């Protein structure tokens, strides 16, 4: 058995005994969040699914994130790449340790959505699909992975002051060029999550 190294602070919530497990949700919080933030969102999205929720290791003015940024909306692709591999290794190790029911579906918010997209693009063996709320293009790999058969939901806000519509479209095109089946759902909202996002993602998952 490979050595198991779960070196992210995290929460794991197993499926209830006798419940239909399905794949786990990998919950990836936004800047300033932690491993507790998205547990209720995960439970609402997929009641009874196992939940794996790591805390980002990078601190920005004391706020956890999944990778360092140069400034708002400006990223260092080498940093994103290194952090994506670190998180991918954690998820693979967690699959040895916990009953995740196969490849997890990532649910990421903002910075968490950006690292989830990087996981899809750099380590396509890790995720079974992804729900990305308010993602940007943090990384454009030179070689695209094969994401045939991978479903991705993108939740975008028409009044998002951080993510321009062109970023959303660019990410859609990047993922589609890799073969993913992408659904972009627009809501009349800003960068924060709304009940309309939740309802659309629930429907996409069911
Ligand atoms: C954030 O505030 O987290 C940004 O919108 C996304 C990021 O920096 O990764």
mmCIF file of C-alpha atoms and ligand atoms in Angstrom:
data_model
loop_
_atom_site.group_PDB
_atom_site.id
_atom_site.type_symbol
_atom_site.label_atom_id
_atom_site.label_comp_id
_atom_site.label_asym_id
_atom_site.label_seq_id
_atom_site.Cartn_x
_atom_site.Cartn_y
_atom_site.Cartn_z
ATOM 1 C CA UNK A 1 0.000 0.000 0.000
ATOM 2 C CA UNK A 2 1.407 3.431 -0.880
ATOM 3 C CA UNK A 3 2.272 5.687 2.028
ATOM 4 C CA UNK A 4 -0.700 7.853 2.876
ATOM 5 C CA UNK A 5 0.084 11.481 3.566
ATOM 6 C CA UNK A 6 -2.939 13.611 4.369
ATOM 7 C CA UNK A 7 -1.002 16.791 4.895
ATOM 8 C CA UNK A 8 -3.873 19.253 4.538
ATOM 9 C CA UNK A 9 -5.999 20.224 7.523
ATOM 10 C CA UNK A 10 -9.364 18.818 6.479
ATOM 11 C CA UNK A 11 -12.777 17.499 7.451
ATOM 12 C CA UNK A 12 -14.201 14.253 6.171
ATOM 13 C CA UNK A 13 -17.920 13.576 6.573
ATOM 14 C CA UNK A 14 -18.776 9.977 5.642
ATOM 15 C CA UNK A 15 -21.987 8.930 3.951
ATOM 16 C CA UNK A 16 -24.596 7.893 6.538
ATOM 17 C CA UNK A 17 -24.666 4.145 7.264
ATOM 18 C CA UNK A 18 -26.822 2.387 4.692
ATOM 19 C CA UNK A 19 -27.144 5.565 2.617
ATOM 20 C CA UNK A 20 -26.522 5.661 -1.114
ATOM 21 C CA UNK A 21 -22.976 6.935 -1.145
ATOM 22 C CA UNK A 22 -22.346 8.090 -4.728
ATOM 23 C CA UNK A 23 -19.112 9.935 -5.349
ATOM 24 C CA UNK A 24 -17.827 12.253 -2.643
ATOM 25 C CA UNK A 25 -17.793 15.996 -3.018
ATOM 26 C CA UNK A 26 -14.386 17.655 -2.687
ATOM 27 C CA UNK A 27 -15.218 21.032 -1.145
ATOM 28 C CA UNK A 28 -12.808 23.869 -1.935
ATOM 29 C CA UNK A 29 -13.457 27.117 -0.107
ATOM 30 C CA UNK A 30 -12.851 30.684 -1.258
ATOM 31 C CA UNK A 31 -10.262 33.144 0.068
ATOM 32 C CA UNK A 32 -10.561 33.460 3.832
ATOM 33 C CA UNK A 33 -12.638 30.312 4.194
ATOM 34 C CA UNK A 34 -11.711 27.057 5.829
ATOM 35 C CA UNK A 35 -12.569 23.355 5.919
ATOM 36 C CA UNK A 36 -15.912 24.023 7.641
ATOM 37 C CA UNK A 37 -17.234 26.660 5.257
ATOM 38 C CA UNK A 38 -18.772 24.578 2.497
ATOM 39 C CA UNK A 39 -19.973 21.552 4.486
ATOM 40 C CA UNK A 40 -23.583 22.742 4.549
ATOM 41 C CA UNK A 41 -23.409 23.644 0.829
ATOM 42 C CA UNK A 42 -22.091 20.137 0.087
ATOM 43 C CA UNK A 43 -24.840 18.517 2.149
ATOM 44 C CA UNK A 44 -27.451 20.595 0.303
ATOM 45 C CA UNK A 45 -26.001 19.787 -3.122
ATOM 46 C CA UNK A 46 -25.740 16.041 -2.618
ATOM 47 C CA UNK A 47 -27.533 14.890 0.543
ATOM 48 C CA UNK A 48 -25.829 11.805 1.951
ATOM 49 C CA UNK A 49 -22.702 12.050 -0.204
ATOM 50 C CA UNK A 50 -19.358 11.793 1.582
ATOM 51 C CA UNK A 51 -17.707 15.193 1.934
ATOM 52 C CA UNK A 52 -13.976 15.870 1.882
ATOM 53 C CA UNK A 53 -13.060 19.432 2.727
ATOM 54 C CA UNK A 54 -9.430 20.572 2.926
ATOM 55 C CA UNK A 55 -8.222 23.959 4.102
ATOM 56 C CA UNK A 56 -5.988 25.877 1.686
ATOM 57 C CA UNK A 57 -2.395 25.980 2.946
ATOM 58 C CA UNK A 58 -1.467 29.469 1.799
ATOM 59 C CA UNK A 59 -2.197 32.459 4.014
ATOM 60 C CA UNK A 60 -2.876 35.923 2.584
ATOM 61 C CA UNK A 61 -3.078 38.385 5.468
ATOM 62 C CA UNK A 62 -4.162 35.470 7.628
ATOM 63 C CA UNK A 63 -6.766 34.273 5.115
ATOM 64 C CA UNK A 64 -6.429 30.701 3.846
ATOM 65 C CA UNK A 65 -6.217 30.169 0.081
ATOM 66 C CA UNK A 66 -5.250 27.296 -2.193
ATOM 67 C CA UNK A 67 -2.446 29.204 -3.953
ATOM 68 C CA UNK A 68 -0.627 32.510 -3.626
ATOM 69 C CA UNK A 69 -1.590 35.306 -6.040
ATOM 70 C CA UNK A 70 0.397 38.307 -7.186
ATOM 71 C CA UNK A 71 -2.639 40.531 -6.678
ATOM 72 C CA UNK A 72 -6.412 40.343 -7.206
ATOM 73 C CA UNK A 73 -6.963 38.403 -10.419
ATOM 74 C CA UNK A 74 -3.243 38.113 -11.256
ATOM 75 C CA UNK A 75 -1.737 34.670 -10.861
ATOM 76 C CA UNK A 76 1.650 32.986 -11.101
ATOM 77 C CA UNK A 77 1.042 29.846 -13.186
ATOM 78 C CA UNK A 78 4.029 28.052 -11.584
ATOM 79 C CA UNK A 79 2.548 28.604 -8.125
ATOM 80 C CA UNK A 80 -0.899 27.454 -9.286
ATOM 81 C CA UNK A 81 0.668 24.386 -10.889
ATOM 82 C CA UNK A 82 2.686 23.410 -7.808
ATOM 83 C CA UNK A 83 -0.309 23.871 -5.502
ATOM 84 C CA UNK A 84 -2.590 21.913 -7.832
ATOM 85 C CA UNK A 85 -0.201 18.946 -7.748
ATOM 86 C CA UNK A 86 0.004 19.167 -3.957
ATOM 87 C CA UNK A 87 -3.787 19.119 -3.668
ATOM 88 C CA UNK A 88 -4.110 16.326 -6.252
ATOM 89 C CA UNK A 89 -1.708 14.177 -4.216
ATOM 90 C CA UNK A 90 -3.779 14.865 -1.105
ATOM 91 C CA UNK A 91 -6.986 13.755 -2.843
ATOM 92 C CA UNK A 92 -5.375 10.554 -4.132
ATOM 93 C CA UNK A 93 -4.055 9.826 -0.623
ATOM 94 C CA UNK A 94 -7.493 10.532 0.850
ATOM 95 C CA UNK A 95 -8.991 7.935 -1.492
ATOM 96 C CA UNK A 96 -6.743 5.349 0.208
ATOM 97 C CA UNK A 97 -7.906 6.445 3.632
ATOM 98 C CA UNK A 98 -11.597 7.260 3.298
ATOM 99 C CA UNK A 99 -14.557 5.693 1.449
ATOM 100 C CA UNK A 100 -14.934 8.378 -1.206
ATOM 101 C CA UNK A 101 -16.862 6.187 -3.651
ATOM 102 C CA UNK A 102 -14.555 6.767 -6.631
ATOM 103 C CA UNK A 103 -13.305 10.003 -8.098
ATOM 104 C CA UNK A 104 -14.783 12.947 -6.194
ATOM 105 C CA UNK A 105 -16.708 15.802 -7.773
ATOM 106 C CA UNK A 106 -15.056 19.102 -6.860
ATOM 107 C CA UNK A 107 -17.229 21.945 -5.603
ATOM 108 C CA UNK A 108 -15.146 25.107 -5.600
ATOM 109 C CA UNK A 109 -15.961 28.695 -4.794
ATOM 110 C CA UNK A 110 -13.818 31.521 -6.236
ATOM 111 C CA UNK A 111 -10.238 30.626 -5.253
ATOM 112 C CA UNK A 112 -11.459 27.061 -4.628
ATOM 113 C CA UNK A 113 -13.018 27.000 -8.109
ATOM 114 C CA UNK A 114 -9.727 28.179 -9.595
ATOM 115 C CA UNK A 115 -7.729 25.388 -7.969
ATOM 116 C CA UNK A 116 -10.425 22.882 -9.002
ATOM 117 C CA UNK A 117 -10.073 24.007 -12.641
ATOM 118 C CA UNK A 118 -6.296 23.625 -12.309
ATOM 119 C CA UNK A 119 -6.812 20.069 -10.994
ATOM 120 C CA UNK A 120 -8.941 19.253 -14.045
ATOM 121 C CA UNK A 121 -6.363 20.696 -16.427
ATOM 122 C CA UNK A 122 -3.225 19.271 -14.800
ATOM 123 C CA UNK A 123 -4.326 16.096 -13.024
ATOM 124 C CA UNK A 124 -7.346 14.775 -14.925
ATOM 125 C CA UNK A 125 -7.128 11.421 -13.119
ATOM 126 C CA UNK A 126 -8.212 12.987 -9.821
ATOM 127 C CA UNK A 127 -11.732 14.363 -10.315
ATOM 128 C CA UNK A 128 -14.895 12.827 -11.720
ATOM 129 C CA UNK A 129 -16.352 16.260 -12.488
ATOM 130 C CA UNK A 130 -16.577 19.730 -11.029
ATOM 131 C CA UNK A 131 -18.912 22.489 -9.942
ATOM 132 C CA UNK A 132 -17.070 25.783 -10.283
ATOM 133 C CA UNK A 133 -18.688 28.836 -8.745
ATOM 134 C CA UNK A 134 -17.210 32.150 -10.052
ATOM 135 C CA UNK A 135 -14.016 30.679 -11.565
ATOM 136 C CA UNK A 136 -11.349 32.502 -13.566
ATOM 137 C CA UNK A 137 -8.557 31.278 -15.833
ATOM 138 C CA UNK A 138 -5.662 30.875 -13.409
ATOM 139 C CA UNK A 139 -3.650 28.607 -15.685
ATOM 140 C CA UNK A 140 -3.454 27.587 -19.341
ATOM 141 C CA UNK A 141 -1.383 24.424 -19.713
ATOM 142 C CA UNK A 142 0.741 24.052 -22.847
ATOM 143 C CA UNK A 143 -0.715 20.591 -23.376
ATOM 144 C CA UNK A 144 -4.377 19.982 -22.729
ATOM 145 C CA UNK A 145 -5.485 16.855 -20.873
ATOM 146 C CA UNK A 146 -8.135 14.464 -22.143
ATOM 147 C CA UNK A 147 -11.322 15.433 -20.300
ATOM 148 C CA UNK A 148 -13.712 13.437 -22.520
ATOM 149 C CA UNK A 149 -16.689 12.341 -20.432
ATOM 150 C CA UNK A 150 -15.981 14.820 -17.617
ATOM 151 C CA UNK A 151 -18.896 17.121 -16.775
ATOM 152 C CA UNK A 152 -18.256 20.620 -15.481
ATOM 153 C CA UNK A 153 -20.809 23.103 -14.157
ATOM 154 C CA UNK A 154 -19.742 26.766 -14.126
ATOM 155 C CA UNK A 155 -21.770 29.181 -12.015
ATOM 156 C CA UNK A 156 -21.154 32.753 -13.180
ATOM 157 C CA UNK A 157 -22.516 36.068 -11.907
ATOM 158 C CA UNK A 158 -23.590 38.691 -14.457
ATOM 159 C CA UNK A 159 -22.624 41.462 -12.034
ATOM 160 C CA UNK A 160 -19.426 39.849 -10.737
ATOM 161 C CA UNK A 161 -16.921 42.696 -10.161
ATOM 162 C CA UNK A 162 -13.997 40.231 -10.014
ATOM 163 C CA UNK A 163 -14.666 37.840 -12.908
ATOM 164 C CA UNK A 164 -15.312 39.443 -16.315
ATOM 165 C CA UNK A 165 -17.661 37.500 -18.639
ATOM 166 C CA UNK A 166 -14.724 37.044 -21.053
ATOM 167 C CA UNK A 167 -12.885 35.037 -18.347
ATOM 168 C CA UNK A 168 -15.861 32.732 -17.964
ATOM 169 C CA UNK A 169 -16.029 32.241 -21.724
ATOM 170 C CA UNK A 170 -12.262 31.647 -21.926
ATOM 171 C CA UNK A 171 -12.480 28.974 -19.246
ATOM 172 C CA UNK A 172 -15.415 27.327 -20.987
ATOM 173 C CA UNK A 173 -13.451 27.189 -24.234
ATOM 174 C CA UNK A 174 -10.337 25.838 -22.516
ATOM 175 C CA UNK A 175 -12.256 23.033 -20.824
ATOM 176 C CA UNK A 176 -14.243 22.246 -23.972
ATOM 177 C CA UNK A 177 -11.074 22.095 -26.060
ATOM 178 C CA UNK A 178 -9.891 19.443 -23.592
ATOM 179 C CA UNK A 179 -13.109 17.518 -24.264
ATOM 180 C CA UNK A 180 -15.089 18.335 -21.098
ATOM 181 C CA UNK A 181 -18.852 18.760 -21.229
ATOM 182 C CA UNK A 182 -19.294 22.261 -19.814
ATOM 183 C CA UNK A 183 -22.518 23.920 -18.700
ATOM 184 C CA UNK A 184 -22.285 27.615 -17.870
ATOM 185 C CA UNK A 185 -25.135 28.919 -15.744
ATOM 186 C CA UNK A 186 -25.489 32.699 -15.379
ATOM 187 C CA UNK A 187 -27.227 34.260 -12.403
ATOM 188 C CA UNK A 188 -28.160 37.887 -11.708
ATOM 189 C CA UNK A 189 -25.577 38.213 -8.953
ATOM 190 C CA UNK A 190 -22.083 39.326 -8.066
ATOM 191 C CA UNK A 191 -19.157 37.248 -6.819
ATOM 192 C CA UNK A 192 -21.065 35.741 -3.885
ATOM 193 C CA UNK A 193 -23.070 32.555 -4.063
ATOM 194 C CA UNK A 194 -26.880 32.792 -4.258
ATOM 195 C CA UNK A 195 -29.766 30.370 -3.855
ATOM 196 C CA UNK A 196 -30.161 30.451 -7.668
ATOM 197 C CA UNK A 197 -26.604 29.046 -7.994
ATOM 198 C CA UNK A 198 -27.417 26.299 -5.541
ATOM 199 C CA UNK A 199 -30.655 25.349 -7.314
ATOM 200 C CA UNK A 200 -28.961 25.187 -10.726
ATOM 201 C CA UNK A 201 -26.023 23.140 -9.424
ATOM 202 C CA UNK A 202 -28.415 20.763 -7.622
ATOM 203 C CA UNK A 203 -30.292 20.204 -10.847
ATOM 204 C CA UNK A 204 -27.061 19.673 -12.788
ATOM 205 C CA UNK A 205 -25.929 17.074 -10.246
ATOM 206 C CA UNK A 206 -29.188 15.120 -10.122
HETATM 207 C C1 LIG B 1 -10.542 35.371 -4.842
HETATM 208 O O1 LIG B 1 -10.891 36.359 -4.236
HETATM 209 O O2 LIG B 1 -10.339 34.304 -4.278
HETATM 210 C C2 LIG B 1 -10.348 35.496 -6.315
HETATM 211 O O3 LIG B 1 -11.459 35.959 -6.889
HETATM 212 C C3 LIG B 1 -9.951 34.236 -6.950
HETATM 213 C C4 LIG B 1 -8.529 33.903 -6.636
HETATM 214 O O4 LIG B 1 -7.798 34.775 -6.201
HETATM 215 O O5 LIG B 1 -8.147 32.743 -6.856
#
